[in-house]
Amino acid sequence: MTSLPQGRPESTPAIGTTVTADDFKRAFRGHPGGIAVITAYGEHGPVALTASSVSSVSADPPLLIFSVSSLSSATPTIVAASTIVVHLLDAEDISLARAGATSGLDRFADMSTWTRLSTGEPVYHGVRAWLRCAVVSRMDAGGSTVIAAQALQVNVERDLEPGEPGAALVYHNRTWHRLGEHSRLD
């Protein structure tokens, strides 16, 4: 059994050290995130927002997590929803990603781009993949809410074979990027 060293190396900050919001943002600026649009339907109609925080947690049962900022007008509806749709985007879906990230835009004005599932949730047409999910847990975390959800239904429009590069859409250093064969490292 290995014992932990007593004392702390000089470069390790003490617990309780304040990390500023700017420092935290600088650290994460170089950490890319995949892009998704989360939709829900509430008493005032459909809502959508773009998120780079979606992560798979478990394949069995199929669970994912994401966070929503309290600053988004869509957050109260998404937090209150019992079911939501998570749209996993690739570079072909950049216009939807931008729309979900733009404040004050009516993301549902063009009725030809979306429909409601028979269960009521809004779903966008033609995205790489979407998952209809039941919300299983919510946790307040600073100015955000972390939501855990279980996939109930999956639709994949543009599938990838293992190892295939695809055209993943990521957000890195405040800019949209397309991953592909040119960015592959072996």
mmCIF file of C-alpha atoms in Angstrom:
data_model
loop_
_atom_site.group_PDB
_atom_site.id
_atom_site.type_symbol
_atom_site.label_atom_id
_atom_site.label_comp_id
_atom_site.label_asym_id
_atom_site.label_seq_id
_atom_site.Cartn_x
_atom_site.Cartn_y
_atom_site.Cartn_z
ATOM 1 C CA MET A 1 0.000 0.000 0.000
ATOM 2 C CA THR A 2 1.352 3.428 -0.936
ATOM 3 C CA SER A 3 1.073 6.228 1.548
ATOM 4 C CA LEU A 4 0.396 9.811 0.569
ATOM 5 C CA PRO A 5 3.182 12.295 1.232
ATOM 6 C CA GLN A 6 2.802 14.524 4.243
ATOM 7 C CA GLY A 7 2.748 18.190 3.329
ATOM 8 C CA ARG A 8 2.112 19.747 -0.019
ATOM 9 C CA PRO A 9 4.431 20.513 -2.926
ATOM 10 C CA GLU A 10 5.015 24.238 -3.279
ATOM 11 C CA SER A 11 3.132 24.369 -6.603
ATOM 12 C CA THR A 12 -0.071 22.839 -5.206
ATOM 13 C CA PRO A 13 -2.541 25.507 -4.085
ATOM 14 C CA ALA A 14 -4.183 25.168 -0.701
ATOM 15 C CA ILE A 15 -7.779 24.007 -0.574
ATOM 16 C CA GLY A 16 -10.021 27.039 -0.430
ATOM 17 C CA THR A 17 -7.805 29.111 -2.706
ATOM 18 C CA THR A 18 -9.995 31.361 -4.793
ATOM 19 C CA VAL A 19 -10.082 30.656 -8.507
ATOM 20 C CA THR A 20 -11.445 33.596 -10.419
ATOM 21 C CA ALA A 21 -14.033 33.195 -13.174
ATOM 22 C CA ASP A 22 -11.473 34.511 -15.667
ATOM 23 C CA ASP A 23 -8.876 31.937 -14.545
ATOM 24 C CA PHE A 24 -11.445 29.146 -14.823
ATOM 25 C CA LYS A 25 -12.472 30.280 -18.320
ATOM 26 C CA ARG A 26 -8.817 30.462 -19.405
ATOM 27 C CA ALA A 27 -8.271 26.878 -18.272
ATOM 28 C CA PHE A 28 -11.311 25.556 -20.145
ATOM 29 C CA ARG A 29 -10.741 27.642 -23.285
ATOM 30 C CA GLY A 30 -8.285 24.998 -24.495
ATOM 31 C CA HIS A 31 -10.602 22.091 -23.639
ATOM 32 C CA PRO A 32 -12.998 21.471 -26.561
ATOM 33 C CA GLY A 33 -16.561 20.333 -26.074
ATOM 34 C CA GLY A 34 -18.941 18.569 -28.419
ATOM 35 C CA ILE A 35 -22.038 20.540 -29.375
ATOM 36 C CA ALA A 36 -25.656 19.657 -28.697
ATOM 37 C CA VAL A 37 -28.965 21.480 -28.757
ATOM 38 C CA ILE A 38 -31.368 20.660 -25.926
ATOM 39 C CA THR A 39 -35.114 21.125 -26.523
ATOM 40 C CA ALA A 40 -38.176 20.894 -24.304
ATOM 41 C CA TYR A 41 -41.818 21.915 -24.433
ATOM 42 C CA GLY A 42 -43.354 23.955 -21.642
ATOM 43 C CA GLU A 43 -46.449 25.989 -20.892
ATOM 44 C CA HIS A 44 -45.181 28.825 -23.118
ATOM 45 C CA GLY A 45 -44.196 26.571 -26.027
ATOM 46 C CA PRO A 46 -40.934 25.029 -27.237
ATOM 47 C CA VAL A 47 -37.481 26.121 -26.058
ATOM 48 C CA ALA A 48 -33.964 25.298 -27.218
ATOM 49 C CA LEU A 49 -30.415 26.070 -26.183
ATOM 50 C CA THR A 50 -26.950 25.087 -27.357
ATOM 51 C CA ALA A 51 -24.785 23.177 -24.885
ATOM 52 C CA SER A 52 -21.184 22.004 -24.941
ATOM 53 C CA SER A 53 -21.528 20.138 -21.640
ATOM 54 C CA VAL A 54 -23.293 16.946 -22.799
ATOM 55 C CA SER A 55 -21.486 13.751 -21.774
ATOM 56 C CA SER A 56 -22.421 10.110 -21.810
ATOM 57 C CA VAL A 57 -22.332 8.560 -18.353
ATOM 58 C CA SER A 58 -23.421 4.975 -18.862
ATOM 59 C CA ALA A 59 -24.419 2.754 -21.790
ATOM 60 C CA ASP A 60 -26.463 0.388 -19.611
ATOM 61 C CA PRO A 61 -28.647 2.058 -18.553
ATOM 62 C CA PRO A 62 -28.200 4.734 -21.255
ATOM 63 C CA LEU A 63 -27.528 7.881 -19.185
ATOM 64 C CA LEU A 64 -26.156 11.293 -20.069
ATOM 65 C CA ILE A 65 -25.578 14.562 -18.232
ATOM 66 C CA PHE A 66 -25.478 18.210 -19.229
ATOM 67 C CA SER A 67 -25.683 21.589 -17.572
ATOM 68 C CA VAL A 68 -27.798 24.643 -18.331
ATOM 69 C CA SER A 69 -26.957 28.184 -17.261
ATOM 70 C CA SER A 70 -29.452 30.189 -15.241
ATOM 71 C CA LEU A 71 -28.757 33.033 -17.712
ATOM 72 C CA SER A 72 -30.592 31.260 -20.545
ATOM 73 C CA SER A 73 -34.281 32.017 -21.051
ATOM 74 C CA ALA A 74 -34.763 28.322 -21.971
ATOM 75 C CA THR A 75 -33.420 27.044 -18.647
ATOM 76 C CA PRO A 76 -36.599 27.248 -16.523
ATOM 77 C CA THR A 77 -38.537 25.164 -19.076
ATOM 78 C CA ILE A 78 -35.740 22.605 -19.479
ATOM 79 C CA VAL A 79 -35.236 22.293 -15.711
ATOM 80 C CA ALA A 80 -38.990 21.801 -15.161
ATOM 81 C CA ALA A 81 -39.395 19.268 -17.990
ATOM 82 C CA SER A 82 -39.788 15.575 -17.274
ATOM 83 C CA THR A 83 -38.560 14.744 -20.803
ATOM 84 C CA ILE A 84 -36.223 16.556 -23.180
ATOM 85 C CA VAL A 85 -34.551 15.947 -26.542
ATOM 86 C CA VAL A 86 -30.760 16.116 -26.865
ATOM 87 C CA HIS A 87 -29.663 16.783 -30.461
ATOM 88 C CA LEU A 88 -26.031 15.687 -31.014
ATOM 89 C CA LEU A 89 -24.665 17.873 -33.793
ATOM 90 C CA ASP A 90 -21.954 17.656 -36.398
ATOM 91 C CA ALA A 91 -20.557 20.347 -38.689
ATOM 92 C CA GLU A 92 -23.563 20.028 -41.049
ATOM 93 C CA ASP A 93 -25.704 21.323 -38.159
ATOM 94 C CA ILE A 94 -23.742 24.541 -37.523
ATOM 95 C CA SER A 95 -26.738 26.796 -38.274
ATOM 96 C CA LEU A 96 -28.786 25.065 -35.556
ATOM 97 C CA ALA A 97 -25.867 25.325 -33.101
ATOM 98 C CA ARG A 98 -25.574 29.047 -33.799
ATOM 99 C CA ALA A 99 -29.334 29.574 -33.488
ATOM 100 C CA GLY A 100 -29.424 27.798 -30.117
ATOM 101 C CA ALA A 101 -26.571 29.997 -28.902
ATOM 102 C CA THR A 102 -28.086 33.296 -30.071
ATOM 103 C CA SER A 103 -30.071 35.221 -27.484
ATOM 104 C CA GLY A 104 -33.470 36.614 -28.441
ATOM 105 C CA LEU A 105 -33.873 34.506 -31.588
ATOM 106 C CA ASP A 106 -37.111 32.574 -32.238
ATOM 107 C CA ARG A 107 -35.589 29.144 -32.742
ATOM 108 C CA PHE A 108 -38.936 27.666 -33.793
ATOM 109 C CA ALA A 109 -40.160 30.309 -36.271
ATOM 110 C CA ASP A 110 -39.448 28.090 -39.290
ATOM 111 C CA MET A 111 -41.973 25.268 -38.873
ATOM 112 C CA SER A 112 -40.312 23.286 -41.672
ATOM 113 C CA THR A 113 -37.193 22.631 -39.533
ATOM 114 C CA TRP A 114 -38.864 20.888 -36.594
ATOM 115 C CA THR A 115 -41.874 18.914 -35.401
ATOM 116 C CA ARG A 116 -43.209 17.681 -32.102
ATOM 117 C CA LEU A 117 -42.820 14.011 -31.338
ATOM 118 C CA SER A 118 -46.008 12.109 -30.500
ATOM 119 C CA THR A 119 -44.893 12.499 -26.870
ATOM 120 C CA GLY A 120 -44.801 16.310 -27.227
ATOM 121 C CA GLU A 121 -41.109 17.230 -27.304
ATOM 122 C CA PRO A 122 -39.780 19.428 -30.132
ATOM 123 C CA VAL A 123 -37.272 17.692 -32.409
ATOM 124 C CA TYR A 124 -35.238 19.259 -35.213
ATOM 125 C CA HIS A 125 -35.104 17.511 -38.603
ATOM 126 C CA GLY A 126 -31.922 16.267 -40.221
ATOM 127 C CA VAL A 127 -29.497 16.545 -37.287
ATOM 128 C CA ARG A 128 -26.747 13.935 -36.946
ATOM 129 C CA ALA A 129 -28.498 12.235 -34.023
ATOM 130 C CA TRP A 130 -31.075 12.922 -31.318
ATOM 131 C CA LEU A 131 -32.060 11.232 -28.085
ATOM 132 C CA ARG A 132 -35.408 11.620 -26.350
ATOM 133 C CA CYS A 133 -34.652 11.408 -22.640
ATOM 134 C CA ALA A 134 -36.407 11.243 -19.284
ATOM 135 C CA VAL A 135 -34.907 13.585 -16.714
ATOM 136 C CA VAL A 136 -33.830 11.471 -13.733
ATOM 137 C CA SER A 137 -31.962 13.983 -11.585
ATOM 138 C CA ARG A 138 -31.261 17.706 -11.208
ATOM 139 C CA MET A 139 -28.569 19.386 -9.129
ATOM 140 C CA ASP A 140 -27.977 23.095 -8.589
ATOM 141 C CA ALA A 141 -24.335 23.912 -9.255
ATOM 142 C CA GLY A 142 -23.322 27.559 -8.975
ATOM 143 C CA GLY A 143 -25.225 29.518 -11.608
ATOM 144 C CA SER A 144 -26.192 26.353 -13.469
ATOM 145 C CA THR A 145 -28.276 23.225 -13.094
ATOM 146 C CA VAL A 146 -26.753 19.831 -13.881
ATOM 147 C CA ILE A 147 -29.302 17.444 -15.351
ATOM 148 C CA ALA A 148 -28.994 13.667 -15.630
ATOM 149 C CA ALA A 149 -31.260 11.993 -18.164
ATOM 150 C CA GLN A 150 -31.943 8.482 -19.399
ATOM 151 C CA ALA A 151 -32.317 7.903 -23.140
ATOM 152 C CA LEU A 152 -35.741 6.542 -24.058
ATOM 153 C CA GLN A 153 -35.492 6.819 -27.848
ATOM 154 C CA VAL A 154 -32.598 7.358 -30.271
ATOM 155 C CA ASN A 155 -32.526 8.464 -33.892
ATOM 156 C CA VAL A 156 -29.231 8.501 -35.825
ATOM 157 C CA GLU A 157 -29.286 10.199 -39.256
ATOM 158 C CA ARG A 158 -25.554 10.190 -39.952
ATOM 159 C CA ASP A 159 -23.907 7.164 -38.376
ATOM 160 C CA LEU A 160 -20.163 6.638 -38.039
ATOM 161 C CA GLU A 161 -18.240 3.389 -38.172
ATOM 162 C CA PRO A 162 -15.684 2.950 -35.360
ATOM 163 C CA GLY A 163 -12.527 4.893 -36.255
ATOM 164 C CA GLU A 164 -14.250 6.886 -39.017
ATOM 165 C CA PRO A 165 -13.477 10.618 -38.687
ATOM 166 C CA GLY A 166 -16.921 12.056 -39.437
ATOM 167 C CA ALA A 167 -17.339 15.837 -39.162
ATOM 168 C CA ALA A 168 -17.754 16.417 -35.431
ATOM 169 C CA LEU A 169 -18.690 19.935 -34.355
ATOM 170 C CA VAL A 170 -16.791 21.197 -31.325
ATOM 171 C CA TYR A 171 -16.467 24.471 -29.481
ATOM 172 C CA HIS A 172 -12.886 25.429 -28.650
ATOM 173 C CA ASN A 173 -11.461 28.761 -27.535
ATOM 174 C CA ARG A 174 -14.742 30.596 -28.205
ATOM 175 C CA THR A 175 -14.919 29.337 -31.819
ATOM 176 C CA TRP A 176 -16.728 26.555 -33.713
ATOM 177 C CA HIS A 177 -14.506 23.846 -35.228
ATOM 178 C CA ARG A 178 -14.994 20.811 -37.441
ATOM 179 C CA LEU A 179 -13.057 17.695 -36.544
ATOM 180 C CA GLY A 180 -12.238 15.363 -39.385
ATOM 181 C CA GLU A 181 -9.481 13.358 -41.046
ATOM 182 C CA HIS A 182 -7.228 16.474 -41.048
ATOM 183 C CA SER A 183 -7.325 16.606 -37.235
ATOM 184 C CA ARG A 184 -6.760 12.897 -36.639
ATOM 185 C CA LEU A 185 -3.703 11.845 -34.633
ATOM 186 C CA ASP A 186 -2.568 8.218 -34.653
#
